[in-house]
Short mmCIF file of C-alpha atoms and ligand atoms in Angstrom, two decimals:
data_model
loop_
_atom_site.label_atom_id
_atom_site.label_comp_id
_atom_site.label_asym_id
_atom_site.label_seq_id
_atom_site.Cartn_x
_atom_site.Cartn_y
_atom_site.Cartn_z
CA MET A 13 125.77 88.06 -14.67
CA GLY A 14 128.40 89.55 -16.93
CA ARG A 15 131.87 88.24 -17.44
CA PHE A 16 134.40 89.17 -14.81
CA ILE A 17 136.79 91.54 -16.55
CA TRP A 18 140.06 92.72 -15.10
CA SER A 19 140.79 96.40 -15.06
CA ASP A 20 143.20 98.78 -13.39
CA ILE A 21 140.71 99.54 -10.67
CA TYR A 22 141.69 96.18 -9.19
CA SER A 23 145.40 96.85 -9.29
CA VAL A 24 147.20 96.78 -5.94
CA GLY A 25 150.25 98.35 -7.58
CA ILE A 26 152.40 95.23 -7.27
CA PRO A 27 152.68 93.32 -10.54
CA ALA A 28 153.22 89.89 -8.94
CA MET A 29 150.05 90.26 -6.89
CA ASP A 30 148.06 91.64 -9.80
CA GLU A 31 149.04 88.60 -11.86
CA GLN A 32 147.85 86.26 -9.14
CA HIS A 33 144.58 88.16 -8.81
CA GLN A 34 144.14 87.96 -12.58
CA ARG A 35 144.54 84.23 -12.40
CA LEU A 36 141.80 84.09 -9.78
CA PHE A 37 139.57 86.16 -12.10
CA ALA A 38 140.30 83.69 -14.90
CA MET A 39 139.19 80.80 -12.72
CA LEU A 40 135.93 82.57 -11.98
CA ASN A 41 135.37 83.34 -15.65
CA ASP A 42 135.45 79.62 -16.27
CA LEU A 43 132.31 79.42 -14.19
CA HIS A 44 130.61 81.82 -16.61
CA LEU A 45 132.04 80.61 -19.86
CA HIS A 46 131.34 76.96 -19.32
CA GLY A 47 128.45 77.26 -16.93
CA VAL A 48 125.87 76.82 -19.64
CA GLU A 49 127.17 73.80 -21.54
CA ALA A 50 128.99 71.85 -18.83
CA SER A 51 127.39 70.08 -15.98
CA GLN A 52 127.24 72.68 -13.23
CA THR A 53 128.06 70.08 -10.61
CA GLU A 54 131.21 69.05 -12.41
CA LEU A 55 132.17 72.65 -13.04
CA ALA A 56 131.58 73.73 -9.45
CA ARG A 57 133.77 70.85 -8.29
CA THR A 58 136.60 71.72 -10.68
CA VAL A 59 136.55 75.41 -9.87
CA LEU A 60 136.33 74.87 -6.13
CA ASP A 61 139.21 72.41 -6.21
CA GLN A 62 141.36 74.71 -8.35
CA LEU A 63 140.53 77.70 -6.27
CA PHE A 64 141.20 75.90 -3.03
CA ASP A 65 144.70 74.95 -4.19
CA TYR A 66 145.48 78.30 -5.70
CA ILE A 67 144.28 80.51 -2.88
CA ALA A 68 146.55 78.69 -0.47
CA GLU A 69 149.47 79.69 -2.68
CA HIS A 70 148.18 83.21 -3.32
CA PHE A 71 147.32 83.98 0.30
CA ALA A 72 150.73 82.73 1.42
CA ALA A 73 152.42 85.06 -1.09
CA GLU A 74 150.31 88.00 -0.02
CA GLU A 75 150.86 87.36 3.67
CA ALA A 76 154.60 87.04 3.13
CA LEU A 77 154.62 90.38 1.34
CA MET A 78 152.65 92.06 4.10
CA ALA A 79 154.96 90.56 6.76
CA GLU A 80 157.98 91.79 4.81
CA MET A 81 156.61 95.34 4.75
CA ALA A 82 155.55 95.10 8.42
CA TYR A 83 152.00 95.90 7.43
CA PRO A 84 150.06 96.78 10.63
CA ALA A 85 146.78 95.16 9.58
CA LEU A 86 148.42 91.84 8.73
CA GLU A 87 146.63 89.76 11.36
CA GLU A 88 143.23 91.17 10.50
CA HIS A 89 143.91 90.53 6.82
CA LYS A 90 144.98 86.96 7.54
CA THR A 91 141.72 86.42 9.40
CA THR A 92 139.71 87.39 6.30
CA HIS A 93 141.79 84.94 4.24
CA ARG A 94 141.07 82.15 6.70
CA GLN A 95 137.35 82.97 6.65
CA PHE A 96 137.39 82.72 2.87
CA VAL A 97 139.17 79.37 2.96
CA ARG A 98 136.56 78.10 5.47
CA GLN A 99 133.76 79.27 3.19
CA VAL A 100 135.32 77.55 0.16
CA LEU A 101 135.67 74.36 2.20
CA LYS A 102 132.06 74.60 3.27
CA MET A 103 130.95 74.98 -0.34
CA ARG A 104 133.13 72.08 -1.38
CA LYS A 105 131.41 69.97 1.22
CA GLN A 106 127.99 71.12 0.05
CA GLU A 107 128.95 70.28 -3.51
CA ARG A 108 129.98 66.77 -2.52
CA GLN A 109 126.69 66.32 -0.70
CA GLY A 110 124.75 67.60 -3.68
CA ASN A 111 123.50 70.67 -1.82
CA LEU A 112 125.41 73.43 -3.55
CA ASN A 113 123.53 76.21 -5.27
CA PHE A 114 125.52 77.18 -8.35
CA ASP A 115 124.27 80.80 -8.44
CA VAL A 116 125.09 81.29 -4.77
CA LEU A 117 128.57 79.93 -5.42
CA GLN A 118 129.14 82.29 -8.37
CA GLU A 119 127.88 85.32 -6.51
CA PHE A 120 129.77 84.54 -3.35
CA LEU A 121 133.10 84.14 -5.19
CA MET A 122 132.66 87.24 -7.30
CA ASP A 123 131.48 89.45 -4.47
CA TRP A 124 134.12 88.27 -2.08
CA LEU A 125 137.02 88.63 -4.49
CA VAL A 126 136.00 92.01 -5.83
CA LEU A 127 135.41 93.46 -2.38
CA HIS A 128 138.53 91.88 -0.93
CA ILE A 129 140.85 92.85 -3.80
CA LYS A 130 139.59 96.42 -4.01
CA GLY A 131 139.26 96.88 -0.27
CA ARG A 132 141.72 95.01 1.86
CA ASP A 133 144.27 94.39 -0.89
CA ARG A 134 144.32 97.53 -3.03
CA ASP A 135 143.24 100.07 -0.42
CA GLY A 136 145.03 98.15 2.30
CA TYR A 137 148.52 96.84 1.73
CA GLY A 138 148.67 98.23 -1.82
CA ALA A 139 148.08 101.79 -0.64
CA ALA A 140 150.40 101.33 2.33
CA LEU A 141 153.20 100.12 0.09
CA VAL A 142 152.77 102.94 -2.42
CA SER A 143 153.01 105.50 0.37
CA GLU A 144 156.24 103.99 1.72
CA ARG A 145 159.45 105.82 0.99
CA ALA A 146 161.98 104.13 -1.26
CA ASP A 147 164.52 104.24 1.52
CA THR A 148 162.32 102.33 3.94
CA ALA A 149 161.43 99.45 1.62
CA PRO A 150 163.68 99.54 -1.44
CA SER A 151 163.39 95.87 -2.29
CA LEU A 152 159.60 95.95 -2.24
CA LEU A 153 159.40 99.10 -4.35
CA GLU A 154 161.80 97.75 -6.93
CA ARG A 155 159.25 95.11 -7.84
CA ARG A 156 156.71 97.73 -8.83
FE1 FE2 W 202 144.15 89.51 0.52
#
């Protein structure tokens, strides 16, 4: 699997959110870069722990933004965040029990983040925000 490289196709059009997504990408790249030399168990634990802490912060920021813009699909979007958190928790548990498949972990994280960022984030709240008029959400558009 190739390295996970950020490009504009992932941009939601809001710099603060793009930066947070880039940080998530960087965490996943650690799985690739160090996956060969480090113990996979140790690495999986580190990445899952980091990710678990950071997604709580990131999802909260995203949900606050969507609430601020009165995004209609907020609840649905929050549900997908919660499902992801549950999945990460499940994999953390598997890792602690010695049952985690490293390739499955890598693929799950990559697939989920790419689909989520390009779909629900970029084409969801990102597109909705871009189509807003400056007079309806001036403070949000100023951040762009
Ligand atoms: Fe999201």
